[in-house]
XYZ file of C-alpha atoms in Angstrom:
451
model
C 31.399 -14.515 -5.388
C 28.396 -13.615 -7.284
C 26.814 -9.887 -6.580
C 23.800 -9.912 -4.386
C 22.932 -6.519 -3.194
C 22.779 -3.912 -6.315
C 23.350 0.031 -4.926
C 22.703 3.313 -6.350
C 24.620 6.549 -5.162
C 22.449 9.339 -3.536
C 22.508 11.169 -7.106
C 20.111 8.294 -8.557
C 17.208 8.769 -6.063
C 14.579 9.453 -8.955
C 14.169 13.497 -9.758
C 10.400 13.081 -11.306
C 7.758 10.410 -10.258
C 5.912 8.640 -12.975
C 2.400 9.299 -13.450
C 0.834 5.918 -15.261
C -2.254 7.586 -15.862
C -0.032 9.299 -18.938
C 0.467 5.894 -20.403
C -3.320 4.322 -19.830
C -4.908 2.520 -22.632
C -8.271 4.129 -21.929
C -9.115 6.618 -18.677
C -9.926 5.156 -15.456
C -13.891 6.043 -14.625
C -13.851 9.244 -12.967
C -14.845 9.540 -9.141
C -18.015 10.979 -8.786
C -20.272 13.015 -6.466
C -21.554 10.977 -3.581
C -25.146 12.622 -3.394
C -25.550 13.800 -7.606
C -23.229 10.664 -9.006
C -22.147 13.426 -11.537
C -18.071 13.241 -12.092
C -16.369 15.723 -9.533
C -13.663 18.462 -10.044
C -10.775 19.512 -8.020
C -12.789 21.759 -6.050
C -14.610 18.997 -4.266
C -11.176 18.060 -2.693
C -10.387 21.258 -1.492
C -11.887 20.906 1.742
C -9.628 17.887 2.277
C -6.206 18.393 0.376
C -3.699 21.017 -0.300
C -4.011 21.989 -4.182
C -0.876 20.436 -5.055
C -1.902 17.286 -4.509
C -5.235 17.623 -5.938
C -3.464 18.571 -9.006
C -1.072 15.365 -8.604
C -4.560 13.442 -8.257
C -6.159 14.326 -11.778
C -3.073 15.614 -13.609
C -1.775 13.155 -16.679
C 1.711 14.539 -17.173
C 3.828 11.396 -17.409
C 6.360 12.867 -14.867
C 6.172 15.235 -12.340
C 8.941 16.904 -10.769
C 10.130 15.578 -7.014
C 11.070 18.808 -5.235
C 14.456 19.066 -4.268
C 13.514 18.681 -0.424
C 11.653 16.291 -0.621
C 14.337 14.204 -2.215
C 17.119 15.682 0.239
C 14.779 13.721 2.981
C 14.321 11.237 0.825
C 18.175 10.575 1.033
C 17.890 9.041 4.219
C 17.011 5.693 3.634
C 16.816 6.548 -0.760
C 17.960 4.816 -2.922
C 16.919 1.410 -1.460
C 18.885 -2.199 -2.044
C 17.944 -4.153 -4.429
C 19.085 -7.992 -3.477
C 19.215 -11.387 -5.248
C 17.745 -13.777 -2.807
C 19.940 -16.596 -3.853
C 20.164 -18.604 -0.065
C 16.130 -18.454 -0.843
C 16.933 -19.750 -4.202
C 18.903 -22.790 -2.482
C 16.597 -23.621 -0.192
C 14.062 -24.047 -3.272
C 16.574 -25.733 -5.448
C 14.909 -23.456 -8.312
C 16.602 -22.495 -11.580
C 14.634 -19.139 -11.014
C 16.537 -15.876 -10.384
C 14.406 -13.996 -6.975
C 15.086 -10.710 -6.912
C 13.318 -8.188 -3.903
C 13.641 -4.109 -3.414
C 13.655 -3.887 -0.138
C 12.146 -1.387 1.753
C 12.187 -2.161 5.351
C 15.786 0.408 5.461
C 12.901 3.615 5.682
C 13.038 5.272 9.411
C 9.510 3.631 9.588
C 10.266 0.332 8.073
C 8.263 0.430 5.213
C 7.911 1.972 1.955
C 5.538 4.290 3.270
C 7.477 7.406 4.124
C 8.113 7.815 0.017
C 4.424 9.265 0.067
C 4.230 10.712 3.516
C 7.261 13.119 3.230
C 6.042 14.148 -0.296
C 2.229 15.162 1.401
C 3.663 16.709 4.745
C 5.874 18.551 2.305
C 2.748 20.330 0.406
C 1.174 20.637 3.235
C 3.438 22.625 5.037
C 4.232 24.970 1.885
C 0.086 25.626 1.878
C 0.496 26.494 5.420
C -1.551 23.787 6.576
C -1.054 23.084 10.823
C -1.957 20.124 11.470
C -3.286 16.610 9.500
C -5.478 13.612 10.317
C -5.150 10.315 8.847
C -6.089 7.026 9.536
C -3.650 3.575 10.242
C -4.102 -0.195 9.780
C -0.850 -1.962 11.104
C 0.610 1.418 11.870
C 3.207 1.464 9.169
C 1.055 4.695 7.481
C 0.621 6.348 10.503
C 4.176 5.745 12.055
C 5.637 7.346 8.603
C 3.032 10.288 8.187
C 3.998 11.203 12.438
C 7.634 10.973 11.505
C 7.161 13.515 7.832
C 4.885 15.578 10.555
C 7.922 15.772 12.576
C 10.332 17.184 10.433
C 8.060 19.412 8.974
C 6.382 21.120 12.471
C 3.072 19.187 11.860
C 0.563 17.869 14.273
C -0.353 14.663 13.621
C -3.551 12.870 14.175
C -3.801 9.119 13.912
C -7.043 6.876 13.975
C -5.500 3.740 14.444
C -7.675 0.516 13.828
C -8.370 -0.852 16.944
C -7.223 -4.532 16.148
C -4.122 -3.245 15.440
C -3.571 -0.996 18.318
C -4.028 -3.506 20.208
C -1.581 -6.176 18.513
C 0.883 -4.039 17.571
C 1.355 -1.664 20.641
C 5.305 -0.475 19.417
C 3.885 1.233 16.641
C 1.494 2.996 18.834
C 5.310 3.845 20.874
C 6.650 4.828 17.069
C 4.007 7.023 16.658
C 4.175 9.244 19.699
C 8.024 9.135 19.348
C 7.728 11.265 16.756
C 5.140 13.588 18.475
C 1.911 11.947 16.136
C -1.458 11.621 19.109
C -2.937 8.115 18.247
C -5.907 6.826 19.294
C -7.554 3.514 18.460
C -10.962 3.640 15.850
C -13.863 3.893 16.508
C -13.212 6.691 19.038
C -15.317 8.834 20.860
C -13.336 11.416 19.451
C -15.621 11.712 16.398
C -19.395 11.301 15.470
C -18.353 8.696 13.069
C -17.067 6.707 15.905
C -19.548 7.756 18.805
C -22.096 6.135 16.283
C -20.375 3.019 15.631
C -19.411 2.517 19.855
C -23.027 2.808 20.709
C -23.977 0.091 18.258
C -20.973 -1.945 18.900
C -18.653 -0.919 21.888
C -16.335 -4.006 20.764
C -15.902 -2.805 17.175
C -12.770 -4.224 16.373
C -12.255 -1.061 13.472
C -11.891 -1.274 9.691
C -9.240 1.108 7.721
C -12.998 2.023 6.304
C -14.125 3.217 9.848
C -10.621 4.741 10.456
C -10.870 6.616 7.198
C -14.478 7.903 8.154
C -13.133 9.945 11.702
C -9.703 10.985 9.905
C -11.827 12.936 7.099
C -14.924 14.342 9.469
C -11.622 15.282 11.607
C -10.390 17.027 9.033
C -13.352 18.299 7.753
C -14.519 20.275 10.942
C -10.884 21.973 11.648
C -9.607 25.045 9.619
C -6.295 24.158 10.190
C -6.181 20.471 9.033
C -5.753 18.667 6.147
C -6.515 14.838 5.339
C -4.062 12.654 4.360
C -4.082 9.129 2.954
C -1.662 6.190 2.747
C -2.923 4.413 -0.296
C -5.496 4.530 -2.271
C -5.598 7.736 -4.478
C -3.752 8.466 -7.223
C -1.455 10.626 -6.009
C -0.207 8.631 -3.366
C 0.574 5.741 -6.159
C 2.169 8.489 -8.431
C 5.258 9.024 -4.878
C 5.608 5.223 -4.810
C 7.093 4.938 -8.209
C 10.277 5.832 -7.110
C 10.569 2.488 -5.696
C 10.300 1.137 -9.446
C 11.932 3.663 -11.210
C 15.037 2.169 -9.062
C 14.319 -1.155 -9.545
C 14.329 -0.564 -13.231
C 18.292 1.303 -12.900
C 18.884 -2.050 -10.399
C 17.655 -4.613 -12.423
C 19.972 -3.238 -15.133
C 22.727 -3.550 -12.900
C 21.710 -7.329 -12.391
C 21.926 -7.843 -16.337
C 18.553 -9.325 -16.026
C 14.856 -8.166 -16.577
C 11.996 -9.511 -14.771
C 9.511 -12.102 -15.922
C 6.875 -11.454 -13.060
C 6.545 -8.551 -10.934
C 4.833 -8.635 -7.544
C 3.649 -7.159 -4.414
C 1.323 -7.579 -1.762
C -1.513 -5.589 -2.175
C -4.545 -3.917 0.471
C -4.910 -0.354 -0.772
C -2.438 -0.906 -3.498
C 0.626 1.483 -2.953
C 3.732 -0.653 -2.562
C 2.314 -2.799 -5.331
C 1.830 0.501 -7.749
C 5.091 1.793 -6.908
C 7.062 -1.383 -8.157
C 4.827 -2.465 -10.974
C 3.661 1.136 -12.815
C 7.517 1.774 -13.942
C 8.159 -1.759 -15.225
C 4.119 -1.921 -16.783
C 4.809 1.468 -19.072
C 7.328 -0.854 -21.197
C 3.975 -3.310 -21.139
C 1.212 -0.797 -22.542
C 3.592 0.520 -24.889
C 3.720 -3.319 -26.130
C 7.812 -3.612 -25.516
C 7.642 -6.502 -22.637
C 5.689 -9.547 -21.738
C 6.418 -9.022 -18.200
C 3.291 -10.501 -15.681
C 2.269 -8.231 -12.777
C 0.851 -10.128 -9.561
C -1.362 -8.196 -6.299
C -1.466 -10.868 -3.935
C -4.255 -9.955 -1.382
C -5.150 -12.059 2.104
C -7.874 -14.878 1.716
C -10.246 -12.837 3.964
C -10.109 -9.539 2.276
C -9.876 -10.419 -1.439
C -11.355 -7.257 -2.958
C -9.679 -8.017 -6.360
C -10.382 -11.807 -6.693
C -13.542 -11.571 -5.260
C -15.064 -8.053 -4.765
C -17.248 -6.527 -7.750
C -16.200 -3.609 -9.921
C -18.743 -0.736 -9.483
C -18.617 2.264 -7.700
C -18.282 2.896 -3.315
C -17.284 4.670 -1.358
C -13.736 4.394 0.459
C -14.885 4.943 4.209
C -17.375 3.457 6.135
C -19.303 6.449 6.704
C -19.998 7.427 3.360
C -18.143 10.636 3.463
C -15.165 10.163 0.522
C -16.454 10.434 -3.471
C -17.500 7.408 -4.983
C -14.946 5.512 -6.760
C -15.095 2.740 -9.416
C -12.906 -0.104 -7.230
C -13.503 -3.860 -6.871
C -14.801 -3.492 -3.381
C -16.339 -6.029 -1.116
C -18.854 -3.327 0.186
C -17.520 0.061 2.276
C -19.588 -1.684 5.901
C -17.566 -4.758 5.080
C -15.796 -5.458 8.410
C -12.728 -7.386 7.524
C -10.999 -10.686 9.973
C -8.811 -9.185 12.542
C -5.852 -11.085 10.576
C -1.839 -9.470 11.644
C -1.227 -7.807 7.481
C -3.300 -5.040 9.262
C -2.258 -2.564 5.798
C -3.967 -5.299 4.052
C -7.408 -5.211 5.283
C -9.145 -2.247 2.972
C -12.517 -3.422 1.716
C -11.272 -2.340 -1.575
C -8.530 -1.219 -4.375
C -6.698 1.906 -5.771
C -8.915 2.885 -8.323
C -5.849 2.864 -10.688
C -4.924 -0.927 -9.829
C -8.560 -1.653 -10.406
C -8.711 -0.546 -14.084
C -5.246 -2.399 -15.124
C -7.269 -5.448 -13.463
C -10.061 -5.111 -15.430
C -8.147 -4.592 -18.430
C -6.266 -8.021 -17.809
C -2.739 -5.971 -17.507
C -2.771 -7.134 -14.000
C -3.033 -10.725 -12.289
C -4.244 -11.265 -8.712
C -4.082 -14.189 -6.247
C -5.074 -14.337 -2.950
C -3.773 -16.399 0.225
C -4.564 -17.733 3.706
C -2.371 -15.758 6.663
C -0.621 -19.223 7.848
C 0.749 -20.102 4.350
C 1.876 -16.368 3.524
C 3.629 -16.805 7.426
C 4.919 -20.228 6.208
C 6.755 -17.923 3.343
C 7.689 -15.475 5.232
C 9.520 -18.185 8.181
C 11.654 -19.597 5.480
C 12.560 -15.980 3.846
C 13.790 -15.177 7.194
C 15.555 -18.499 7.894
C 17.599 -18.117 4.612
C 17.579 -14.377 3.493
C 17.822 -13.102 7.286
C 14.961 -10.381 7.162
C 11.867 -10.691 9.220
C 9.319 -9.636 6.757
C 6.180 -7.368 7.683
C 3.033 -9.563 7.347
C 1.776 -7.445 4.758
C 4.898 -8.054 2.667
C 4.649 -12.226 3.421
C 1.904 -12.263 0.558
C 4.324 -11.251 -2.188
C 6.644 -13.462 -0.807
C 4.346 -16.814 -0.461
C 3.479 -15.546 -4.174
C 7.180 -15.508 -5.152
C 8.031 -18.832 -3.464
C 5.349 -20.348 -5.163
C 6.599 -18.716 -8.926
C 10.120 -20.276 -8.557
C 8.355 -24.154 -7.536
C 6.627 -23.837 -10.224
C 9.765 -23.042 -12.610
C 11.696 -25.803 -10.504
C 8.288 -28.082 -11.469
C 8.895 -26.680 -15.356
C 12.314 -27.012 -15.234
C 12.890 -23.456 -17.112
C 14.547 -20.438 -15.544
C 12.622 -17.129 -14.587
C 13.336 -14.003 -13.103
C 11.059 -12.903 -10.042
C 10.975 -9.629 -8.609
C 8.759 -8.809 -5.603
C 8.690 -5.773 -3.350
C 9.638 -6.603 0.448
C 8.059 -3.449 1.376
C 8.509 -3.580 5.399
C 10.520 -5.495 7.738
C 8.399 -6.857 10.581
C 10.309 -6.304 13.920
C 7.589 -4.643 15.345
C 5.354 -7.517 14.494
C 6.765 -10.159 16.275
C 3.417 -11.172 18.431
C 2.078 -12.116 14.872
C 5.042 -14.757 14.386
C 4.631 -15.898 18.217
C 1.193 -16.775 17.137
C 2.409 -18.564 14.132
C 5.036 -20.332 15.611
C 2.411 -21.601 18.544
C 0.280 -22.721 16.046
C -2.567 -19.855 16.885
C -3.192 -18.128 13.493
C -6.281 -18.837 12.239
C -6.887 -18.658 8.610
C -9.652 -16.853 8.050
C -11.157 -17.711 4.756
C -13.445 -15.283 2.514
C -16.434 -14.396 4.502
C -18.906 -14.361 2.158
C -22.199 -13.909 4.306
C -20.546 -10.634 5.667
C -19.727 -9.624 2.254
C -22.928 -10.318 1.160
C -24.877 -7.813 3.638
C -22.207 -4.963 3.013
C -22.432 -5.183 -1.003
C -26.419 -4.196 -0.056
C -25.542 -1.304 0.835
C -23.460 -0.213 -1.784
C -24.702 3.025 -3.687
C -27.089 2.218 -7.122
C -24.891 3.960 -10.039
């Protein structure tokens, strides 16, 4: 019997993460001062983030050191399986090889404890008490609440209201591990007092969420801000995911044609692709890297690149992003990590430099993917992670259509147990596929900043 699932031992969790920016053609545009538009220095994030991080967010050292207990908690669920997907490959009759690094075996479910052990971590060495963050589907917040936990953190969690609401288990995950949630806009900020009166039904954006996690943090001496995606820092602690892929994929005897994940902020798709593209820039492979955003919130495939803000409010820097506008207000679709108004600054410049590809796709075919993944592979993928996989699915038809082998690798970065009302609604035939709204886009790119 051929080998499907390729290990590593506890000794090959990654020691350093890899910092792309190292490796980068040209520099990314620098973020700049919201009020003088003049590039900003570390001291600006001060107020928001322990130093270490802030160093992690400029530095270009092309690896920096994982400490050592960070990586013993990283043990837990580290290193993660890599798996051939051959009963998918069946069901497609495709000469293509599928290949996915799953990452649904993290206490949260998702890749998204690589990045919040690593920033509870510095926190708690700068003697930081308590953080505030925000939450789309609850996969960020669940993971920061459980890093919180083990380090003697408070947590705070604006959770997007959409979300809280659809996904009310993550809400229980949350306070399991001692995290306070509460769904955004609150009345627990001014940024959300401001938005209720207008609109006591705001449904929430991750933009809005993001605006009451940083005045939060902002007007407490004892709290720090923390962020899921995004920034480059929080890319940089996703690499480990690649980095093993890379060791796995060696295992396989194989090297991947196409690379791919699903992509909102941009973490779980940085963390796969930015080990594998460093063999690209340095002109050594030929290997295609794919974001695959939702239909409705298509930041790369349809948002401009210029420079916004990453909250609602207008409180972060200005960063150069393809963004669809920072008021945007996104389609209450169930990939709840997916609906940012814009993209990591970092995944942004490899886009415009044509060293990434991007495709976007309506919720019911991306559900339609991730059905028959569970039907023949046996994991119930996060919504979220059904974009990489319609993407994948539709890579191997087309190699069935050529009639030429390839080898696909895609990141299945969360399993989707607690998402089961969003496959109720698929199987009933409720999801709505909610298609680029371009009149909203087209008031919120008004009020983007003149640069």
């Amino acid at each position: 019997m051929a080998t499907r699932k390729f290990l590593l031992s506890d000794d090959r969790i990654p020691t350093h993460w890899y910092n792309i920016a190292a490796d980068l053609p040209t520099p990314p545009p620098p973020p700049l001062h919201p009020a003088t538009h003049q590039p900003i220095g570390p001291e600006a994030l001060a107020p928001l983030f322990p130093m270490e991080l802030i160093k992690q967010e400029v530095s270009t050292e092309r690896y920096i050191e994982i400490p050592e207990e960070v990586r013993r908690i990283y043990s837990i669920w580290r290193p993660s399986p890599l798996i051939r997907a051959t009963f998918l490959e069946q069901a497609l009759q495709t000469p293509a090889h599928i290949y996915y690094k799953y990452e649904g075996v993290s206490p949260s479910g998702s890749h998204k404890p690589n990045t919040a052990v690593a920033q509870a971590y510095y926190n708690k060495q700068e003697g930081v008490k308590r953080i505030a963050t925000e939450t789309g589907a609850g996969q960020w917040g669940s993971s920061l609440a459980f890093a919180c936990q083990i380090f003697g953190l408070e947590c705070k969690v604006y959770m997007v209201r959409v979300s809280y609401n659809q996904k009310p288990y993550r809400r229980s995950l949350m306070q399991v591990w001692g995290g306070t949630v509460v769904p955004s806009p609150s009345p627990d900020t001014e940024a959300g007092r401001k938005i209720l009166a207008e609109d006591p039904e705001n449904s929430g954006s991750l933009g809005i969420a993001i605006s009451e996690a940083v005045e939060d943090a902002a007007m407490r001496e004892d709290t720090k801000y923390s962020l899921g995606s995004v920034l480059n820092h929080v890319l940089l602690h996703q690499t480990v995911i690649g980095q093993e892929a890379i060791a796995q994929m060696e295992m396989a005897g194989e090297y991947p044609d196409v690379v791919i994940g699903c992509a909102g902020g941009g973490s779980n798709a940085a963390g796969l692709i930015f080990p594998f593209m460093k063999d690209r820039l340095a002109g050594k492979t030929s290997t295609r890297f794919l974001a695959v955003e939702p239909a409705s919130c298509p930041s790369l495939t349809k948002g401009e690149y210029r420079y916004d803000f990453g909250d609602t409010a207008g409180l972060t820097p200005l960063m150069k992003m393809y963004t669809l506008g920072h008021t945007f207000m996104p389609p209450g679709i169930h990939a709840g990590g997916l609906r940012y108004h814009a993209m990591a600054p970092l995944i942004c410049h490899l886009y415009d430099q044509g060293y990434i590809e991007a495709r976007a796709y309506p919720q019911n075919a991306c559900f339609e993917a991730a059905t028959l993944f569970a039907r023949t592979e046996g994991i119930v993928p996060a919504p979220e992670s059904s974009h990489a996989i319609r993407a994948a699915i539709d890579e191997a038809i087309q190699a069935r259509e050529e009639g030429r082998s390839r080898v696909i690798l895609f990141n299945l970065s969360g399993h989707g147990l607690l998402d089961l009302q969003a496959y109720d609604d698929y199987l009933a035939g409720k999801l709505i596929d909610d298609f680029y709204p371009e009149e909203k886009v087209r008031e919120a790119m008004k009020d983007l900043p003149v640069i």
